Amino acid sequence: MKSYKVITPYIEYNFEELSDDEKQLIKEAKESAVNAYAPYSQFLVGCAVLLENGKTVTGNNQENAAYPSGLCAERVAIFYANSKYPNVPVLKLATAVFSKSEFLDEPIPPCGSCRQVLLETELRFKIPIKIILAGKEKIRVIENAKSLLPLNFDNEYLT
Ligand code: THU
C-alpha cells in the first residue's frame, strides 16, 4: 500500500493588502451579488472576472424553481466571459456573498462544478487563474484553479 496526500495552498489577506485591481474586482463582485436571482436560497453570490484585455465581466447566481436548472455565479461569469471574449485569457476571479442583509464574514469557496469549469478555462488559456474569495475582512487567495481541484479529470484522459 502507498498513501498520498494532496495539499491546497492558499493565502489570507486583509482587504487593504490587495492590489488596486483586486480591490476593484471585489467591489464589482459585491455589486453583482446584490443583483443575483436567489429567491430559494437567499444566498446571493457575485463574481467578477478580470481578463487579459483589461475588461471585467461579472455574473451572479441564477436560481430556478426546478433547482438543478439554476447556475452558480462563477459559471455565469466565466461562461459569459468566454462567450464574449473567446480568445482572451481569464487572469483573476473574485467572489463575494450577500446573505441576510449583509456580506458574509467568511470567504465562500466555489462548488465542485465551478472548480471543474475554472480548471477547463485555466487549461484552455494555459495561464493560471487567481481565485480571490472575499469575506467582509478576510480575503482568501488561491493562486490557480488546479490547486482547488486535485486529482482532477481533464481532457488528457479523453485521448
Ligand atoms: N452558489 C454559487 O453561486 N456559487 C458557489 O460557489 C456556491 C453556491 C449558489 C448556488 C445556489 O444558487 C446558492 O448559491 C446556494 O447554494
Coordinates of N, CA and C and ligand atoms in Angstrom, one line a residue:
M1 N 0.8 -1.2 0.0 CA 0.0 0.0 0.0 C 0.9 1.3 0.0
K2 N 0.4 2.3 -0.7 CA 1.1 3.6 -0.7 C 0.1 4.6 -0.3
S3 N 0.4 5.5 0.5 CA -0.6 6.6 0.8 C -0.1 7.9 0.3
Y4 N -1.0 8.8 -0.1 CA -0.6 10.1 -0.7 C -1.4 11.1 0.0
K5 N -0.9 12.4 -0.1 CA -1.6 13.5 0.5 C -1.6 14.6 -0.5
V6 N -2.7 15.3 -0.7 CA -2.7 16.5 -1.6 C -2.9 17.7 -0.7
I7 N -2.1 18.8 -1.0 CA -2.2 20.0 -0.2 C -2.7 21.1 -1.1
T8 N -3.6 21.9 -0.6 CA -4.1 23.1 -1.4 C -3.5 24.3 -0.7
P9 N -2.6 25.0 -1.3 CA -2.0 26.2 -0.6 C -2.9 27.4 -0.8
Y10 N -3.1 28.2 0.2 CA -3.8 29.5 0.0 C -3.3 30.5 0.9
I11 N -3.6 31.8 0.7 CA -3.0 32.9 1.5 C -4.2 33.7 1.9
E12 N -4.2 34.2 3.1 CA -5.2 35.1 3.6 C -4.7 36.5 3.7
Y13 N -5.4 37.5 3.2 CA -5.0 38.9 3.2 C -6.1 39.7 3.9
N14 N -5.8 40.9 4.4 CA -6.8 41.9 4.7 C -7.0 42.6 3.4
F15 N -8.2 43.2 3.3 CA -8.6 43.9 2.1 C -7.5 44.9 1.7
E16 N -7.0 45.7 2.6 CA -6.1 46.7 2.4 C -4.8 46.3 1.7
E17 N -4.4 45.0 1.9 CA -3.2 44.4 1.4 C -3.3 44.1 -0.1
L18 N -4.4 44.1 -0.6 CA -4.6 43.7 -2.0 C -4.2 44.8 -3.0
S19 N -3.9 44.4 -4.3 CA -3.6 45.4 -5.3 C -4.9 46.1 -5.7
D20 N -4.7 47.3 -6.3 CA -5.9 48.1 -6.7 C -6.8 47.3 -7.6
D21 N -6.3 46.5 -8.6 CA -7.2 45.8 -9.5 C -8.0 44.7 -8.7
E22 N -7.4 44.2 -7.7 CA -8.1 43.1 -6.9 C -9.1 43.8 -6.0
K23 N -8.9 44.9 -5.5 CA -9.9 45.6 -4.7 C -11.1 46.0 -5.6
Q24 N -10.8 46.4 -6.8 CA -11.8 46.8 -7.7 C -12.6 45.6 -8.1
L25 N -12.0 44.4 -8.3 CA -12.7 43.2 -8.7 C -13.6 42.8 -7.6
I26 N -13.2 42.9 -6.4 CA -14.1 42.5 -5.2 C -15.3 43.5 -5.2
K27 N -15.0 44.7 -5.4 CA -16.1 45.7 -5.4 C -17.1 45.3 -6.5
E28 N -16.7 44.9 -7.7 CA -17.6 44.6 -8.7 C -18.3 43.2 -8.4
A29 N -17.6 42.3 -7.8 CA -18.3 41.1 -7.4 C -19.4 41.4 -6.4
K30 N -19.2 42.3 -5.5 CA -20.2 42.7 -4.5 C -21.4 43.4 -5.1
E31 N -21.1 44.2 -6.1 CA -22.2 44.9 -6.8 C -23.0 43.9 -7.5
S32 N -22.4 42.9 -8.1 CA -23.1 41.9 -8.8 C -23.9 41.0 -7.9
A33 N -23.4 40.7 -6.7 CA -24.1 39.8 -5.8 C -25.5 40.3 -5.5
V34 N -25.6 41.6 -5.3 CA -26.9 42.1 -4.9 C -28.0 42.0 -6.0
N35 N -27.5 41.8 -7.2 CA -28.4 41.6 -8.3 C -28.7 40.1 -8.6
A36 N -28.2 39.2 -7.8 CA -28.4 37.8 -8.0 C -29.9 37.5 -8.0
Y37 N -30.3 36.4 -8.7 CA -31.7 35.9 -8.6 C -31.6 34.6 -7.7
A38 N -31.8 34.8 -6.4 CA -31.7 33.7 -5.5 C -32.9 33.6 -4.5
P39 N -34.1 33.5 -5.1 CA -35.3 33.6 -4.2 C -35.4 32.3 -3.3
Y40 N -34.8 31.2 -3.7 CA -34.9 30.0 -2.9 C -33.9 29.8 -1.8
S41 N -32.7 30.2 -2.1 CA -31.6 30.1 -1.0 C -31.4 31.4 -0.3
Q42 N -31.8 32.5 -0.9 CA -31.4 33.8 -0.3 C -29.9 33.9 -0.1
F43 N -29.2 33.2 -0.9 CA -27.7 33.2 -0.8 C -27.2 33.9 -2.1
L44 N -26.9 35.1 -2.0 CA -26.7 35.9 -3.3 C -25.2 36.0 -3.5
V45 N -24.8 35.3 -4.6 CA -23.3 35.2 -4.9 C -23.0 36.1 -6.1
G46 N -21.9 36.9 -5.9 CA -21.5 37.7 -7.0 C -20.1 37.3 -7.4
C47 N -19.8 37.4 -8.7 CA -18.5 37.0 -9.2 C -18.0 38.1 -10.3
A48 N -16.8 38.4 -10.2 CA -16.2 39.3 -11.2 C -14.9 38.7 -11.7
V49 N -14.7 38.8 -13.0 CA -13.6 38.1 -13.7 C -12.8 39.2 -14.5
L50 N -11.5 39.2 -14.2 CA -10.6 40.1 -14.9 C -10.0 39.4 -16.1
L51 N -10.1 40.0 -17.2 CA -9.5 39.4 -18.4 C -8.2 40.0 -18.8
E52 N -7.4 39.3 -19.7 CA -6.1 39.8 -20.1 C -6.2 41.2 -20.8
N53 N -7.3 41.4 -21.5 CA -7.5 42.6 -22.2 C -8.0 43.8 -21.3
G54 N -8.0 43.6 -20.0 CA -8.3 44.6 -19.1 C -9.8 44.7 -18.8
K55 N -10.6 44.0 -19.5 CA -12.1 44.1 -19.3 C -12.4 43.2 -18.1
T56 N -13.5 43.7 -17.4 CA -14.1 42.9 -16.3 C -15.5 42.4 -16.7
V57 N -15.8 41.2 -16.4 CA -17.1 40.6 -16.7 C -17.6 40.1 -15.4
T58 N -18.9 40.4 -15.1 CA -19.5 39.9 -13.8 C -20.6 39.0 -14.1
G59 N -21.0 38.2 -13.0 CA -22.1 37.3 -13.1 C -22.6 37.0 -11.6
N60 N -23.8 36.5 -11.5 CA -24.3 36.2 -10.2 C -25.2 34.9 -10.3
N61 N -25.5 34.3 -9.2 CA -26.3 33.1 -9.3 C -27.7 33.3 -9.8
Q62 N -28.1 32.4 -10.6 CA -29.5 32.4 -11.2 C -30.2 31.1 -10.8
E63 N -31.2 31.2 -9.9 CA -31.8 30.0 -9.4 C -33.1 29.8 -10.2
N64 N -33.7 28.6 -9.9 CA -34.9 28.2 -10.7 C -35.7 27.3 -9.8
A65 N -37.1 27.4 -9.9 CA -38.0 26.5 -9.2 C -37.6 25.1 -9.3
A66 N -37.1 24.7 -10.5 CA -36.6 23.4 -10.7 C -35.1 23.5 -10.3
Y67 N -34.8 23.2 -9.1 CA -33.5 23.6 -8.5 C -32.2 23.4 -9.4
P68 N -32.1 22.2 -9.9 CA -30.8 21.9 -10.7 C -30.7 22.8 -12.0
S69 N -31.8 23.4 -12.4 CA -31.7 24.3 -13.6 C -31.0 25.6 -13.3
G70 N -30.8 25.9 -12.1 CA -30.1 27.2 -11.7 C -28.6 27.1 -12.0
L71 N -27.9 28.2 -11.9 CA -26.4 28.2 -12.1 C -25.7 29.1 -11.2
C72 N -24.5 28.7 -10.7 CA -23.7 29.5 -9.8 C -23.2 30.7 -10.5
A73 N -22.9 31.7 -9.6 CA -22.3 33.0 -10.1 C -21.0 32.8 -10.9
E74 N -20.2 31.9 -10.4 CA -18.9 31.7 -11.1 C -19.0 31.3 -12.5
R75 N -19.9 30.3 -12.7 CA -20.1 29.8 -14.1 C -20.8 30.8 -14.9
V76 N -21.8 31.5 -14.4 CA -22.4 32.6 -15.2 C -21.3 33.5 -15.7
A77 N -20.4 34.0 -14.8 CA -19.4 35.0 -15.1 C -18.4 34.4 -16.1
I78 N -17.9 33.2 -15.8 CA -16.9 32.6 -16.7 C -17.4 32.3 -18.1
F79 N -18.6 31.7 -18.1 CA -19.2 31.3 -19.4 C -19.5 32.6 -20.3
Y80 N -19.9 33.6 -19.6 CA -20.2 34.9 -20.3 C -18.9 35.5 -20.8
A81 N -17.9 35.5 -20.0 CA -16.5 36.0 -20.4 C -16.0 35.2 -21.6
N82 N -16.1 33.9 -21.5 CA -15.6 33.1 -22.6 C -16.4 33.1 -23.9
S83 N -17.7 33.4 -23.7 CA -18.5 33.6 -24.9 C -18.3 34.9 -25.6
K84 N -18.1 36.0 -24.8 CA -17.9 37.3 -25.3 C -16.5 37.5 -25.9
Y85 N -15.5 37.0 -25.1 CA -14.1 37.2 -25.5 C -13.5 35.8 -25.6
P86 N -13.8 35.0 -26.6 CA -13.4 33.6 -26.7 C -11.8 33.4 -26.7
N87 N -11.1 34.4 -27.1 CA -9.6 34.3 -27.2 C -8.9 35.0 -26.2
V88 N -9.6 35.5 -25.2 CA -8.9 36.3 -24.1 C -8.8 35.5 -22.8
P89 N -7.6 35.3 -22.4 CA -7.4 34.6 -21.1 C -8.1 35.3 -19.9
V90 N -8.5 34.4 -19.0 CA -9.0 34.9 -17.7 C -7.9 35.0 -16.7
L91 N -7.6 36.1 -16.1 CA -6.5 36.2 -15.2 C -6.9 36.0 -13.7
K92 N -8.0 36.7 -13.3 CA -8.4 36.7 -11.9 C -9.9 36.6 -11.8
L93 N -10.3 36.0 -10.7 CA -11.8 35.9 -10.4 C -12.0 36.1 -9.0
A94 N -13.0 37.0 -8.7 CA -13.3 37.3 -7.3 C -14.8 37.0 -7.0
T95 N -15.0 36.5 -5.8 CA -16.4 36.2 -5.4 C -16.7 36.9 -4.0
A96 N -18.0 37.2 -3.8 CA -18.5 37.7 -2.5 C -19.9 37.2 -2.4
V97 N -20.4 37.0 -1.2 CA -21.7 36.5 -0.9 C -22.5 37.5 0.0
F98 N -23.7 37.8 -0.4 CA -24.6 38.6 0.4 C -25.7 37.8 0.8
S99 N -25.9 37.7 2.2 CA -27.0 36.9 2.7 C -27.5 37.5 4.0
K100 N -28.8 37.4 4.2 CA -29.4 38.0 5.4 C -29.0 39.5 5.6
S101 N -29.1 40.3 4.6 CA -28.8 41.7 4.6 C -27.4 42.1 4.8
E102 N -26.4 41.2 4.7 CA -25.0 41.6 4.8 C -24.1 40.7 4.0
F103 N -22.9 41.3 3.7 CA -21.9 40.4 3.1 C -21.3 39.5 4.1
L104 N -21.1 38.2 3.7 CA -20.6 37.2 4.7 C -19.2 37.5 5.2
D105 N -18.9 37.2 6.4 CA -17.6 37.3 7.0 C -16.6 36.3 6.4
E106 N -17.2 35.2 6.1 CA -16.3 34.0 5.7 C -16.2 34.0 4.2
P107 N -15.0 33.9 3.6 CA -14.9 33.7 2.2 C -15.5 32.4 1.8
I108 N -16.3 32.4 0.7 CA -17.1 31.2 0.3 C -16.3 30.5 -0.9
P109 N -15.9 29.2 -0.7 CA -15.2 28.5 -1.8 C -16.2 28.1 -2.9
P110 N -15.7 28.1 -4.2 CA -16.6 27.6 -5.3 C -16.9 26.2 -5.2
C111 N -18.1 25.8 -5.6 CA -18.6 24.4 -5.6 C -17.7 23.6 -6.6
G112 N -17.9 22.3 -6.5 CA -17.1 21.4 -7.4 C -17.3 21.6 -8.8
S113 N -18.5 21.8 -9.3 CA -18.8 22.0 -10.7 C -18.1 23.3 -11.2
C114 N -18.1 24.4 -10.4 CA -17.4 25.6 -10.7 C -15.9 25.4 -10.8
R115 N -15.4 24.6 -9.9 CA -13.9 24.3 -9.9 C -13.6 23.6 -11.2
Q116 N -14.4 22.7 -11.6 CA -14.2 22.0 -12.9 C -14.1 23.0 -14.1
V117 N -15.1 23.9 -14.1 CA -15.2 24.9 -15.2 C -14.0 25.8 -15.1
L118 N -13.6 26.2 -13.9 CA -12.4 27.1 -13.8 C -11.2 26.4 -14.3
L119 N -11.1 25.1 -14.0 CA -9.9 24.4 -14.4 C -9.9 24.3 -15.9
E120 N -11.0 24.0 -16.5 CA -11.1 24.0 -18.0 C -10.6 25.3 -18.6
T121 N -11.0 26.4 -18.0 CA -10.6 27.7 -18.6 C -9.1 27.9 -18.4
E122 N -8.6 27.5 -17.3 CA -7.2 27.7 -17.0 C -6.4 26.8 -18.0
L123 N -6.8 25.6 -18.2 CA -6.1 24.7 -19.2 C -6.2 25.3 -20.6
R124 N -7.4 25.8 -20.9 CA -7.7 26.3 -22.3 C -6.7 27.4 -22.6
F125 N -6.5 28.4 -21.7 CA -5.6 29.5 -22.0 C -4.2 29.3 -21.5
K126 N -4.0 28.3 -20.8 CA -2.6 28.0 -20.3 C -2.0 29.1 -19.4
I127 N -2.9 29.8 -18.7 CA -2.5 30.8 -17.8 C -3.2 30.6 -16.4
P128 N -2.5 30.7 -15.3 CA -3.2 30.4 -14.0 C -4.3 31.5 -13.8
I129 N -5.4 31.0 -13.2 CA -6.4 32.0 -12.8 C -6.3 32.1 -11.3
K130 N -6.1 33.4 -10.9 CA -6.0 33.7 -9.4 C -7.4 33.8 -8.9
I131 N -7.7 33.0 -7.8 CA -9.1 33.0 -7.3 C -9.1 33.7 -6.0
I132 N -10.0 34.7 -5.9 CA -10.0 35.6 -4.7 C -11.3 35.5 -4.1
L133 N -11.4 34.9 -2.9 CA -12.6 34.7 -2.2 C -12.8 35.8 -1.1
A134 N -13.7 36.7 -1.3 CA -13.8 37.8 -0.4 C -14.8 37.6 0.8
G135 N -14.3 37.6 2.0 CA -15.1 37.7 3.2 C -15.2 39.2 3.5
K136 N -15.9 39.6 4.5 CA -16.0 41.0 4.9 C -14.6 41.6 5.1
E137 N -13.8 40.9 6.0 CA -12.5 41.4 6.3 C -11.4 40.6 5.6
K138 N -11.6 39.3 5.8 CA -10.6 38.3 5.4 C -10.8 38.0 3.9
I139 N -9.7 38.0 3.1 CA -9.7 37.7 1.7 C -8.8 36.4 1.5
R140 N -9.4 35.4 1.0 CA -8.6 34.1 0.8 C -8.2 34.0 -0.7
V141 N -7.0 33.8 -0.9 CA -6.5 33.8 -2.3 C -5.8 32.5 -2.6
I142 N -6.3 31.9 -3.7 CA -5.7 30.6 -4.2 C -5.1 31.0 -5.6
E143 N -3.8 30.6 -5.8 CA -3.1 31.1 -6.9 C -3.5 30.5 -8.3
N144 N -4.2 29.3 -8.3 CA -4.6 28.8 -9.6 C -5.8 27.8 -9.3
A145 N -6.5 27.6 -10.4 CA -7.7 26.7 -10.3 C -7.3 25.2 -10.1
K146 N -6.2 24.9 -10.6 CA -5.7 23.5 -10.4 C -5.5 23.1 -9.0
S147 N -5.0 24.1 -8.1 CA -4.9 23.7 -6.7 C -6.2 23.5 -6.0
L148 N -7.3 24.0 -6.6 CA -8.6 23.8 -5.9 C -9.2 22.5 -6.3
L149 N -8.6 21.8 -7.3 CA -9.3 20.6 -7.8 C -8.2 19.5 -8.0
P150 N -7.7 19.0 -6.9 CA -6.7 18.0 -7.0 C -7.3 16.7 -7.6
L151 N -6.5 15.8 -8.2 CA -6.9 14.6 -8.8 C -8.0 14.8 -9.8
N152 N -7.9 15.9 -10.6 CA -9.0 16.3 -11.5 C -9.1 15.5 -12.7
F153 N -10.3 15.5 -13.3 CA -10.5 14.9 -14.6 C -10.3 16.1 -15.6
D154 N -9.5 15.8 -16.7 CA -9.4 16.8 -17.7 C -9.2 16.1 -19.1
N155 N -9.0 16.9 -20.1 CA -9.1 16.4 -21.5 C -8.0 15.4 -21.8
E156 N -6.9 15.4 -21.0 CA -5.9 14.4 -21.2 C -6.4 13.0 -21.2
Y157 N -7.4 12.7 -20.4 CA -8.0 11.4 -20.3 C -8.8 11.0 -21.5
L158 N -9.1 12.0 -22.4 CA -10.1 11.7 -23.5 C -9.3 11.3 -24.7
T159 N -8.0 11.2 -24.7 CA -7.3 10.9 -25.9 C -7.3 9.4 -26.2
Ligands
THU1 N1 -23.6 29.2 -5.3 C1 -22.9 30.0 -6.2 O1 -23.4 30.8 -6.9 N2 -21.5 29.8 -6.1 C2 -20.9 29.0 -5.2 O2 -19.7 28.9 -5.3 C3 -21.6 28.2 -4.3 C4 -23.1 28.2 -4.4 C5 -25.1 29.4 -5.4 C6 -25.9 28.3 -5.9 C7 -27.2 28.5 -5.3 O3 -27.9 29.4 -6.1 C8 -26.9 29.2 -4.0 O4 -25.6 29.6 -4.1 C9 -27.0 28.2 -2.8 O5 -26.3 27.1 -3.0

